[in-house]
Short mmCIF file of C-alpha atoms and ligand atoms in Angstrom, two decimals:
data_model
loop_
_atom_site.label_atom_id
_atom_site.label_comp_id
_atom_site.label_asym_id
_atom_site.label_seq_id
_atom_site.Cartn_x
_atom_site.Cartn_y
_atom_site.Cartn_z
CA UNK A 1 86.42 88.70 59.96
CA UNK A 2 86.68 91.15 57.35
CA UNK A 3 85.18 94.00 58.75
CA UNK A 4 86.67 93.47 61.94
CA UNK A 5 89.80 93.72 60.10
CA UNK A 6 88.35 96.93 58.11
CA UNK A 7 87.52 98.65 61.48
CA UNK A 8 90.38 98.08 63.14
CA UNK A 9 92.56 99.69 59.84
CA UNK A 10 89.90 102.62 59.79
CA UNK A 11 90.20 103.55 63.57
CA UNK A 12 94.24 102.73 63.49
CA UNK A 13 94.38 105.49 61.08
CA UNK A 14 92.79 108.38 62.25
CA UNK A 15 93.43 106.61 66.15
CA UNK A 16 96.65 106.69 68.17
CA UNK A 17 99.00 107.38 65.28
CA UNK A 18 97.12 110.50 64.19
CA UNK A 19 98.37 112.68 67.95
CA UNK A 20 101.34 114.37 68.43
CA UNK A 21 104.07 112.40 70.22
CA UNK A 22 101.10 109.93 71.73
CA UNK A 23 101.12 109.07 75.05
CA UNK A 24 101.29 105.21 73.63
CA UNK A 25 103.32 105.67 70.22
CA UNK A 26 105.45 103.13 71.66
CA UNK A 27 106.25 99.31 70.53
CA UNK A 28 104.54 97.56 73.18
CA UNK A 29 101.44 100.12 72.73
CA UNK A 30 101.22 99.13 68.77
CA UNK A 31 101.68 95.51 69.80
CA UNK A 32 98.98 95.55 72.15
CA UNK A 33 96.32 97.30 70.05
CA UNK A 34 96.97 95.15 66.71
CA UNK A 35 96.94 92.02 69.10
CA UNK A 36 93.33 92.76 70.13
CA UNK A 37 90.85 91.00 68.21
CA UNK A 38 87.77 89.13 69.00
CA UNK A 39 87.07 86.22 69.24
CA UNK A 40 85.42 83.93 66.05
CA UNK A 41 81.28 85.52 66.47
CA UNK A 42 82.34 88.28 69.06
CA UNK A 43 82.89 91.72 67.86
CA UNK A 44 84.82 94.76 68.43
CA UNK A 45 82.76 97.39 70.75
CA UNK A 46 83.81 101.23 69.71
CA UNK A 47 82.99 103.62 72.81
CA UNK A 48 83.80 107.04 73.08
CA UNK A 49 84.94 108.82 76.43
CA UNK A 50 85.60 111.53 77.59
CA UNK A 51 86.62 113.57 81.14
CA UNK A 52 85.21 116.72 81.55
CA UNK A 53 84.13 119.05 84.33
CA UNK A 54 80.04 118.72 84.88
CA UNK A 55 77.65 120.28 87.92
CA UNK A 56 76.38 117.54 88.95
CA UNK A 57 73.84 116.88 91.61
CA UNK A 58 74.23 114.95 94.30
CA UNK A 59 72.01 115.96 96.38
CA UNK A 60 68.90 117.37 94.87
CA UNK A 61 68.77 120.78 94.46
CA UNK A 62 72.46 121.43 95.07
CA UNK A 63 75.12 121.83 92.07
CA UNK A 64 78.28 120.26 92.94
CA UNK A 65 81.17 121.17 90.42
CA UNK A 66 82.22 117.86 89.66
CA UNK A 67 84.16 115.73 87.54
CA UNK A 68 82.41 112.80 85.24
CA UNK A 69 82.95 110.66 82.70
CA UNK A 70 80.97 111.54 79.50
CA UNK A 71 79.23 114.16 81.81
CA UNK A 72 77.49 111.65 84.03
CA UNK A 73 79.27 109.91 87.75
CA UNK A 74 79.38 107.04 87.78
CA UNK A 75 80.73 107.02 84.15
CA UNK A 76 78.74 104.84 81.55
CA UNK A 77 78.47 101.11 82.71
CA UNK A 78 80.65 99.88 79.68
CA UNK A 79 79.35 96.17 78.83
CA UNK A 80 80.55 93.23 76.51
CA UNK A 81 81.39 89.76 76.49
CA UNK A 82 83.98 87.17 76.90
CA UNK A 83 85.98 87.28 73.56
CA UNK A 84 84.67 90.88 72.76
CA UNK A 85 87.15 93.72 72.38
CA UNK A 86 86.01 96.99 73.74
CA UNK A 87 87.81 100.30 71.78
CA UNK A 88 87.54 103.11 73.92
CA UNK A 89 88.36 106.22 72.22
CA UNK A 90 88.73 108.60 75.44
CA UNK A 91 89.45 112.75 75.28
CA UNK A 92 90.78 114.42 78.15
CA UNK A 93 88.87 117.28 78.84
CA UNK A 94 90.00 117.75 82.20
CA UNK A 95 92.18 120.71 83.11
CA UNK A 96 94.53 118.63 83.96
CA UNK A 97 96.36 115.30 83.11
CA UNK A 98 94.48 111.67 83.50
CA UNK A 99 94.70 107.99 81.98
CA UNK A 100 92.60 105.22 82.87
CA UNK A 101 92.96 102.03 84.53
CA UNK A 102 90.59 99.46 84.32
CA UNK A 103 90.58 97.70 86.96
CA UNK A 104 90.54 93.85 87.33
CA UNK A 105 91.00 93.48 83.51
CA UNK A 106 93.76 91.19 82.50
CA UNK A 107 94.70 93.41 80.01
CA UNK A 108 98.42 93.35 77.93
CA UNK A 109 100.64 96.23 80.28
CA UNK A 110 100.42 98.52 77.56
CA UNK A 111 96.66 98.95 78.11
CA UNK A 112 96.94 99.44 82.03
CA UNK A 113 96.30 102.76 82.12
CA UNK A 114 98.95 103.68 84.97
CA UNK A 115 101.70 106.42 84.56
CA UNK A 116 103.99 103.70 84.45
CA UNK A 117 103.09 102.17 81.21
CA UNK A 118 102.05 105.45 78.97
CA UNK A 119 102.28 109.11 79.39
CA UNK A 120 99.18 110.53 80.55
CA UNK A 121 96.57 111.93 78.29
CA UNK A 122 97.26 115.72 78.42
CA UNK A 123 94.24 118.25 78.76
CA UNK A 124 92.77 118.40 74.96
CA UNK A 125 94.66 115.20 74.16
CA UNK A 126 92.51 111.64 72.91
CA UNK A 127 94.07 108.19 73.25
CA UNK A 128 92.93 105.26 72.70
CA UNK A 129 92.44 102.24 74.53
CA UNK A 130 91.75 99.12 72.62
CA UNK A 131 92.06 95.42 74.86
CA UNK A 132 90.05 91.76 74.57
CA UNK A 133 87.89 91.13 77.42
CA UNK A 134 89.59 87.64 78.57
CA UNK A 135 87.02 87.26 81.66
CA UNK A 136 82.97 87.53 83.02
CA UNK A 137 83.18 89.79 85.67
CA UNK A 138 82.15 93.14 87.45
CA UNK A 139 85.01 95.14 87.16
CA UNK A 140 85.06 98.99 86.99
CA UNK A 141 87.00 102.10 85.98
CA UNK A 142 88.97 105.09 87.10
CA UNK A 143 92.01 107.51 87.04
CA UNK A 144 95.34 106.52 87.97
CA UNK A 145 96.93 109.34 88.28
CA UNK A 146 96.24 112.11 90.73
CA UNK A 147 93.77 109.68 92.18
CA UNK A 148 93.14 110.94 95.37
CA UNK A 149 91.44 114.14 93.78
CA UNK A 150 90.17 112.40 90.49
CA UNK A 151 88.21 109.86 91.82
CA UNK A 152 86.64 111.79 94.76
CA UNK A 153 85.68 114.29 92.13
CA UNK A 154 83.53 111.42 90.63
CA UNK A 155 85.63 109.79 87.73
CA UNK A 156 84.69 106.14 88.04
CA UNK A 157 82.86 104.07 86.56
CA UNK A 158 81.48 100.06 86.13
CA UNK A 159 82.43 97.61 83.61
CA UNK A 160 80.21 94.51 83.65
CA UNK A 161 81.60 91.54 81.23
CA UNK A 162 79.47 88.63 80.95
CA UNK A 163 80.07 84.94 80.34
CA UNK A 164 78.12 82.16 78.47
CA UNK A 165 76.96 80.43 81.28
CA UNK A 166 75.50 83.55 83.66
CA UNK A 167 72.60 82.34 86.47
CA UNK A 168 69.21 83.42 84.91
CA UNK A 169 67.70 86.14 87.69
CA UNK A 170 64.80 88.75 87.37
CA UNK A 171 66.85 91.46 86.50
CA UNK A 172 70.52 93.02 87.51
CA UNK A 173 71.78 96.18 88.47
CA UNK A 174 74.83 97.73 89.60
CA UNK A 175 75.59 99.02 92.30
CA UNK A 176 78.54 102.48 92.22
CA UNK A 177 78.87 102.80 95.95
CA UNK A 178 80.97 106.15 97.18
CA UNK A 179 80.84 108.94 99.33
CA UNK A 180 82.00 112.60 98.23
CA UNK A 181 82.98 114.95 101.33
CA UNK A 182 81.03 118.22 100.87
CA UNK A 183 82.20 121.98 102.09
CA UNK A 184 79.21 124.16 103.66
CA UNK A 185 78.50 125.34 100.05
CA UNK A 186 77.97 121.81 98.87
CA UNK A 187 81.31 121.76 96.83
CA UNK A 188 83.52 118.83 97.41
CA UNK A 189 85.65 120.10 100.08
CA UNK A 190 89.44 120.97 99.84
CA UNK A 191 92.01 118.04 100.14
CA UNK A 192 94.98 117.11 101.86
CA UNK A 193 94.07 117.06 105.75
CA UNK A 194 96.68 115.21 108.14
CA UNK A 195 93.46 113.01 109.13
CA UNK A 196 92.59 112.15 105.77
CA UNK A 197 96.33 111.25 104.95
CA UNK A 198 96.28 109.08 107.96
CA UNK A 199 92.61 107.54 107.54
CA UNK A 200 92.01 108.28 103.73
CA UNK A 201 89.51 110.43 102.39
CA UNK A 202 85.84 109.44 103.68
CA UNK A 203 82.77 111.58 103.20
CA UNK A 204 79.00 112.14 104.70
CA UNK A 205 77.41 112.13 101.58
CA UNK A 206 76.78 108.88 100.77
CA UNK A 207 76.64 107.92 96.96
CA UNK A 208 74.63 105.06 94.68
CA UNK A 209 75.37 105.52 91.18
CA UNK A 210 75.80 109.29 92.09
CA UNK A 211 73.09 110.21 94.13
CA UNK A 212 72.57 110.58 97.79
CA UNK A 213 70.59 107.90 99.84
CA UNK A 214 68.54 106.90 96.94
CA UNK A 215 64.80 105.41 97.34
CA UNK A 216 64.72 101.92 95.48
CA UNK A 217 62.04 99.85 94.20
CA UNK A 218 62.00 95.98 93.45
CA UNK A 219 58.75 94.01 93.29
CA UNK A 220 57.74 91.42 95.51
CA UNK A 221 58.99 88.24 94.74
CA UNK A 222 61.58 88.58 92.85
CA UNK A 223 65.63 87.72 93.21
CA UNK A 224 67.89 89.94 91.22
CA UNK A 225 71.96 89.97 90.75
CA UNK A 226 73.04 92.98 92.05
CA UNK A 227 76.48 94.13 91.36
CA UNK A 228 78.01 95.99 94.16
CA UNK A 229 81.38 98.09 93.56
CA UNK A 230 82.64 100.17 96.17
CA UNK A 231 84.26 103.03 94.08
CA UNK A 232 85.11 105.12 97.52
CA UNK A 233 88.51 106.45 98.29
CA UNK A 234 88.84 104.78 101.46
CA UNK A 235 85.50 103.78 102.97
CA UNK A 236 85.34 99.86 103.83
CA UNK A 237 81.45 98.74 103.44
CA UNK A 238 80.18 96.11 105.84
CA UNK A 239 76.90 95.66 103.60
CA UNK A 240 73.93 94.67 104.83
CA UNK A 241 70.31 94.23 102.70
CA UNK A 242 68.12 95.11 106.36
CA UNK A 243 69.48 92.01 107.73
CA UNK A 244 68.00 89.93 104.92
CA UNK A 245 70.06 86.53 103.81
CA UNK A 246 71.24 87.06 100.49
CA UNK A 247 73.31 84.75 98.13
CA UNK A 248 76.79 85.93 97.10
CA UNK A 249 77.18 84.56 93.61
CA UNK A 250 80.53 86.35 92.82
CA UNK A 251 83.70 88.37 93.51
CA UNK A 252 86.36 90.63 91.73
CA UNK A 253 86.80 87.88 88.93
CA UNK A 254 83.67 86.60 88.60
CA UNK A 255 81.19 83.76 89.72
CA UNK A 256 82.49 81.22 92.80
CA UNK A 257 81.75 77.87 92.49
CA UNK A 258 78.77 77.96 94.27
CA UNK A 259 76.56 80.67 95.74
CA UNK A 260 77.16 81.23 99.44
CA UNK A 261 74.05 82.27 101.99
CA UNK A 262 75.25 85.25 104.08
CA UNK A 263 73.21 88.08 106.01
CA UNK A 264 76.24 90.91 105.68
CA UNK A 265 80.01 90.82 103.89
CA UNK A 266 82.73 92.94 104.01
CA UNK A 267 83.82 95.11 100.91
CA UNK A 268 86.87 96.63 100.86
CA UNK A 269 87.63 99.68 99.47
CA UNK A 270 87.88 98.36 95.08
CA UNK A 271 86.36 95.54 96.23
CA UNK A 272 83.03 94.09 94.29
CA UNK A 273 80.29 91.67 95.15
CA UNK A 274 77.78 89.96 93.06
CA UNK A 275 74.51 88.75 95.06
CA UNK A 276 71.42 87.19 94.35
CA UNK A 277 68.81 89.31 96.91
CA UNK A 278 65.24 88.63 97.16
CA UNK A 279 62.24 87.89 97.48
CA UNK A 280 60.81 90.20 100.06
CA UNK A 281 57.35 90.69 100.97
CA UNK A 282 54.84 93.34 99.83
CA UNK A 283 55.58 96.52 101.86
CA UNK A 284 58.58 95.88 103.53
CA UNK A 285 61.08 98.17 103.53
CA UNK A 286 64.89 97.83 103.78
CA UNK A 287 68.01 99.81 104.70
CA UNK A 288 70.94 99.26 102.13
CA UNK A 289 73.46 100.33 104.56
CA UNK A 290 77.28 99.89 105.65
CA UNK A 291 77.25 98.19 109.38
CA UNK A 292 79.55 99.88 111.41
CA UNK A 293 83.19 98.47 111.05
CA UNK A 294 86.23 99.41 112.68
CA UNK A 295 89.14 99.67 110.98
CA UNK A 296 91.06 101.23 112.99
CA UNK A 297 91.22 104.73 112.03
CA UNK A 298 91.09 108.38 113.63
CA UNK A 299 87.01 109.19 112.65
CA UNK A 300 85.55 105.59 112.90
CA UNK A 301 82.07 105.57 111.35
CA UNK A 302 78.80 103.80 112.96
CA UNK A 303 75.90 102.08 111.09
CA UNK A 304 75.33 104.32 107.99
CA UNK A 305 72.49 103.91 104.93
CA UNK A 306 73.46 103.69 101.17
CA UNK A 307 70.39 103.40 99.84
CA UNK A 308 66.21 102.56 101.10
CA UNK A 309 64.85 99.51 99.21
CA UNK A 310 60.67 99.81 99.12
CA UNK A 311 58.88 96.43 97.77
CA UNK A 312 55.83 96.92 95.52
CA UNK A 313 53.24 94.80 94.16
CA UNK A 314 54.31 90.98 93.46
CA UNK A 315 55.25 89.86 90.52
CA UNK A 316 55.93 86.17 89.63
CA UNK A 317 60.27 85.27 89.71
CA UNK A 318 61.40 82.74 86.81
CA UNK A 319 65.23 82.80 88.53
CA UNK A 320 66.94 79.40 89.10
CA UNK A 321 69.88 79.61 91.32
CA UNK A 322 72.25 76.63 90.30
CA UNK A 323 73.92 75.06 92.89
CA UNK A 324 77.66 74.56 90.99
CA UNK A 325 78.46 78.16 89.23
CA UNK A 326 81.86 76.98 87.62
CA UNK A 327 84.77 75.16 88.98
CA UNK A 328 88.15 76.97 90.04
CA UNK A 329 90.72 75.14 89.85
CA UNK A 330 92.98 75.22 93.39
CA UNK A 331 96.62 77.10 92.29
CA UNK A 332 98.23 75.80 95.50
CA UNK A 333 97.51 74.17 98.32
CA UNK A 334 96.72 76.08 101.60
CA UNK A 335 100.44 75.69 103.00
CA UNK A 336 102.41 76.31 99.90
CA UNK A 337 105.42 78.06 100.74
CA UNK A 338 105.71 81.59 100.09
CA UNK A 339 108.29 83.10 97.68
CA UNK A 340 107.91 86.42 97.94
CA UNK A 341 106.74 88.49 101.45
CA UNK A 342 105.30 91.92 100.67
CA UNK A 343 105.07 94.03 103.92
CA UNK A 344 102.80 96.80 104.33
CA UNK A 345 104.11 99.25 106.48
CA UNK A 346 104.01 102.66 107.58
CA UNK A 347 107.33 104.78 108.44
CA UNK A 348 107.64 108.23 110.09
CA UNK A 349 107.20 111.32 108.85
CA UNK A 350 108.21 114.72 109.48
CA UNK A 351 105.43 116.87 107.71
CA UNK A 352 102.37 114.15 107.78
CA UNK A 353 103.09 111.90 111.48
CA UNK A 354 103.38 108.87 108.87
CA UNK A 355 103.87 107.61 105.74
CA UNK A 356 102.29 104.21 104.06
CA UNK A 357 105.01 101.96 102.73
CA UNK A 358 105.98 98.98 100.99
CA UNK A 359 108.98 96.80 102.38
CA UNK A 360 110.31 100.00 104.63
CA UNK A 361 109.92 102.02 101.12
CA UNK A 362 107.95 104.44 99.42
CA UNK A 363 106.86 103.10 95.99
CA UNK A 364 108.90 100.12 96.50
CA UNK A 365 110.33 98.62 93.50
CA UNK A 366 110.07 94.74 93.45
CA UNK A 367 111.99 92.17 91.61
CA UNK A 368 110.57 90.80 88.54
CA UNK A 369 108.49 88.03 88.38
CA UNK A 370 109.02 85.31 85.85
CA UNK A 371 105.58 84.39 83.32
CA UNK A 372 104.57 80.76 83.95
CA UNK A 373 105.89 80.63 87.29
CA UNK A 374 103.84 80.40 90.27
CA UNK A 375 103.98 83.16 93.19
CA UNK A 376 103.03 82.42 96.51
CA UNK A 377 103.03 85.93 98.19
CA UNK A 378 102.77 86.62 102.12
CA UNK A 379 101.13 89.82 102.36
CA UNK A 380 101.89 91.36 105.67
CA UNK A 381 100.30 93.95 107.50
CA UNK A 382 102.55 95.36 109.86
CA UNK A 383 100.35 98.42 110.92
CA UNK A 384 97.23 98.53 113.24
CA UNK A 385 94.72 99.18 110.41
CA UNK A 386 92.89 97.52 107.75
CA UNK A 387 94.65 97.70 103.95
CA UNK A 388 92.98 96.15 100.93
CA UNK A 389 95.86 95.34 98.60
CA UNK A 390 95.36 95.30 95.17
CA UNK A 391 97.37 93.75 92.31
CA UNK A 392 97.13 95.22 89.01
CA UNK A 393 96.42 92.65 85.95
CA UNK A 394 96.02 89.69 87.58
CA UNK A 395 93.54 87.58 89.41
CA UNK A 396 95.03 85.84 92.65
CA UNK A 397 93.62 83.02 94.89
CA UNK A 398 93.71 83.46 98.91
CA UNK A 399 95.20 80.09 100.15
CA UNK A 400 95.17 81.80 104.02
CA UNK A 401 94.48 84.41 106.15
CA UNK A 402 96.57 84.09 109.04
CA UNK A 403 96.73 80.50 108.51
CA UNK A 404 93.33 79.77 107.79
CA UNK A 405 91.72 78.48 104.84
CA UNK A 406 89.36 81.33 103.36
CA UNK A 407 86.07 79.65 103.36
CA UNK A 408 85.72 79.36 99.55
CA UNK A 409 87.32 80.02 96.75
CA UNK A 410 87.14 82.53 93.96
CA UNK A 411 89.67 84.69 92.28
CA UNK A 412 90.92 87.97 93.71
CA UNK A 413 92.38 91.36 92.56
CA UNK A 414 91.44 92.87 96.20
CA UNK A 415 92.20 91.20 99.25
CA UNK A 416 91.21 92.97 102.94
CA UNK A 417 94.50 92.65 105.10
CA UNK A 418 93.16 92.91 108.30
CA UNK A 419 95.70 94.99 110.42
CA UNK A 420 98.91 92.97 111.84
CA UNK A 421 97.88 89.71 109.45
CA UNK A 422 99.45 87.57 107.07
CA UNK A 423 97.51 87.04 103.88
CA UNK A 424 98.70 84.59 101.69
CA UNK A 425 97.95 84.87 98.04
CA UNK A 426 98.95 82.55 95.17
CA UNK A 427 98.53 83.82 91.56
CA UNK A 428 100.30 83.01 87.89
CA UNK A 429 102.07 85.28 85.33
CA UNK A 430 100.49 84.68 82.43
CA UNK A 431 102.68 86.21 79.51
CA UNK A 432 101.85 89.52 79.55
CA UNK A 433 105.36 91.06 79.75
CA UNK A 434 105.82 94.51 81.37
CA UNK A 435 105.58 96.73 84.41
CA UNK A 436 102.85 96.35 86.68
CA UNK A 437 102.36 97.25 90.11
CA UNK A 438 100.50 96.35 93.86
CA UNK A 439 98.91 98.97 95.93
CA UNK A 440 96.70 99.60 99.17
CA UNK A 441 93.50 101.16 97.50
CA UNK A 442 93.38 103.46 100.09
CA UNK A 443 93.61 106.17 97.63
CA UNK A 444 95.51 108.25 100.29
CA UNK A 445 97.79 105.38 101.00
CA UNK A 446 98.68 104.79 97.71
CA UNK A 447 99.69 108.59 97.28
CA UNK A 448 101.48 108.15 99.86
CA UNK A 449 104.02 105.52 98.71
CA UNK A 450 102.15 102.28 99.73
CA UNK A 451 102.92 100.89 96.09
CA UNK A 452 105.62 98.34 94.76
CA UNK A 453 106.33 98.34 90.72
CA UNK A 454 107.35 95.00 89.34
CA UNK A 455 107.95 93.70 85.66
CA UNK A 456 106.56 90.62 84.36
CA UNK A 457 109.22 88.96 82.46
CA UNK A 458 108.98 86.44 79.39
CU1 C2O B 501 91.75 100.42 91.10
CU2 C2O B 501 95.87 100.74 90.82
O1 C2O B 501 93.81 100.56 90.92
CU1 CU B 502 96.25 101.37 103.23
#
């Protein structure tokens, strides 16, 4: 206890209170970072980040001027445990402004990263972010502001927390899916095109963990837990392992309660999976790919590889599968009434055909939402394309898609809303007064005003 309490003094010294007017000198800021503390036997994690321009290379032998967390894209995979409290000291060495969210964390306001909550980290600037890691999960981490550019030009990054009761497989990885759109001198190409506003950005270079179309190896035999996060601006990832069955173990906030057999699944743009793949054969070899899927948009895409999986020389597997993974308990029953209806929209636009909106609005702002009280929310897709919606903070259940009973349960902070459906979501306030927000990840979308700000209210 002691030295947590000694590093927590040490780092509060020379930490936040040491900048000029910090972005998070503020009461809820202070509250939030003394309030962090692990749990009895966990610890506190110190990390250091930082933003900074990098050639990087995407494709080998060609220097991209890029954008990366501690000089690498993806960014570090950041890792801890329940009850551990990560303290990420991050510099901005960006030439321009940036903050970061971490997405999926259920995190006090104060730590959300968004420009609604601190003032962004100027160029030059540190700040630190210091939160408890409340659940197991494969979460990840980016920009929120000036997203559309910062997170094509590769700040993201995966942050895997782990529980005490995680399946036992051969090994894990992750899995930073993304594609960058190159120019003809293999320099991510210039922003802001009426298609891409409409569509959102998509690219023909297709990224793993920030290289093109890598060539994978796994050994014969074996079933790993591979962590799939679909860090793209826009793209939606139909993801297939050749055709294979593979076990999905997991979602956004962790583990279901049992492991579902599938041959393909859908993830949405933020979305992440967690499947057990394997065994395979000696000498196969697989396409990691996105199946084509239609969502509705000015350049669809066909069939189109992530990644080639070769299998080597067995080796023996000691992974065991368990059936039951962890109960979730039901938050409402399938036909709960809805209290709120959240309507995602588009409206006309002079300079850009349309605009992405929330409830008729750009960058709606919502009525507050009381802590302890359920919300049933009808999310409604009014336009003829897909939308994943994504609520900041907090984990939500899917109680229907038009109607229908998802076919298991698990706990959300991306939902797919398919275009003209009705998604019903049910989720509690926990008391973590503040402002949060909702948002298409559709980074384009977002930009464009298909947002809503709410408070959580004690
Ligand atoms: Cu991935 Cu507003 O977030
Ligand atoms: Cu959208």
């Amino acid at each position: 206890m002691k030295s947590h309490h000694d590093h927590h003094q040490t780092h509060h010294h020379h930490g936040p209170v040491a900048h000029q007017p910090a972005p998070g000198a503020d009461d809820a800021y202070q509250r939030a970072y003394a309030a962090a503390q692990p749990d009895p036997g966990r610890r506190v994690i110190p990390i250091e980040l930082d933003a900074r321009e990098i050639d990087w290379e995407f494709v080998p032998g060609n220097k991209t001027r890029a954008w990366g967390y501690n000089g690498q894209i993806p960014g570090p995979v950041l890792e801890g445990q329940i009850g551990d409290v990560l303290e990420i000291r991050f510099t901005n060495r960006l030439p321009q402004p940036t903050n970061i969210h971490w997405h999926g964390l259920r995190v006090p306001a104060a730590m959300d990263g968004t420009e609604m909550v601190q003032r962004s980290v100027a160029p030059g600037e540190t700040f630190v972010y210091r939160f408890r890691l409340p659940d197991a999960g494969t979460f990840w981490y980016h920009p929120h502001s000036n997203e559309t550019v910062q997170l094509e030009m590769g700040l993201y990054g995966a942050l895997i927390v782990r529980g005490p009761n995680e399946p036992q497989l051969d090994a894990e990885r992750v899995f930073v899916l993304d594609d960058v759109r190159l120019d003809k001198q293999g320099q991510i190409a210039a922003f802001g095109s009426i298609v891409e506003h409409h569509d959102g950005r998509e690219g023909d270079t297709r990224l793993v963990n920030g290289r093109a179309e890598p060539v994978l190896e796994i050994a014969a035999g074996q079933v790993e837990r591979w962590r799939f996060i679909n860090a793209s601006s826009a793209r939606y990832i139909r993801l297939s392992i050749g055709g294979k069955p593979f076990k999905l173990l997991g979602t956004d906030g962790g583990l279901l309660e049992a492991p579902v057999t599938m041959n393909e699944i859908l993830v949405a743009t933020a979305d992440r999976v967690d499947i057990a793949v394997g065994p395979f054969g000696a000498g196969e070899e697989l396409a990691i790919e996105a199946l084509q899927y239609k969502r509705r948009i000015i350049r669809e895409r066909k069939t189109e590889r992530f990644a080639t999986l070769r299998v080597g020389a067995p080796r023996p597997s000691a992974a065991r599968i368990p059936e039951r993974l962890r109960r979730i308990e039901p938050l409402a029953p399938a036909n709960a009434s809805p209290n709120r209806t959240v309507k995602l929209g588009i409206t006309l636009s002079l300079r850009r055909m349309v605009d992405f909106v929330i409830n008729r609005e750009r960058h709606h702002q919502d009525k507050p939402v009381k802590a302890g009280e359920l919300q049933v929310w009808d999310v409604v897709n009014t336009t003829l394309m897909d939308h994943p919606f994504h609520l900041h903070g907090f984990f939500f259940q899917v109680l229907s898609v038009n109607g229908e009973p998802p076919a298991w349960r698990s706990w959300e902070d991306v939902v797919n809303v398919p275009p003209r459906a009705r998604v019903r979501i049910a989720w509690l306030p926990d008391d973590r007064p503040g402002s949060w927000m909702y948002h298409c990840h559709i980074l384009e979308h977002h930009a464009s005003g298909m947002m809503g700000h709410f408070d959580v209210v004690s």
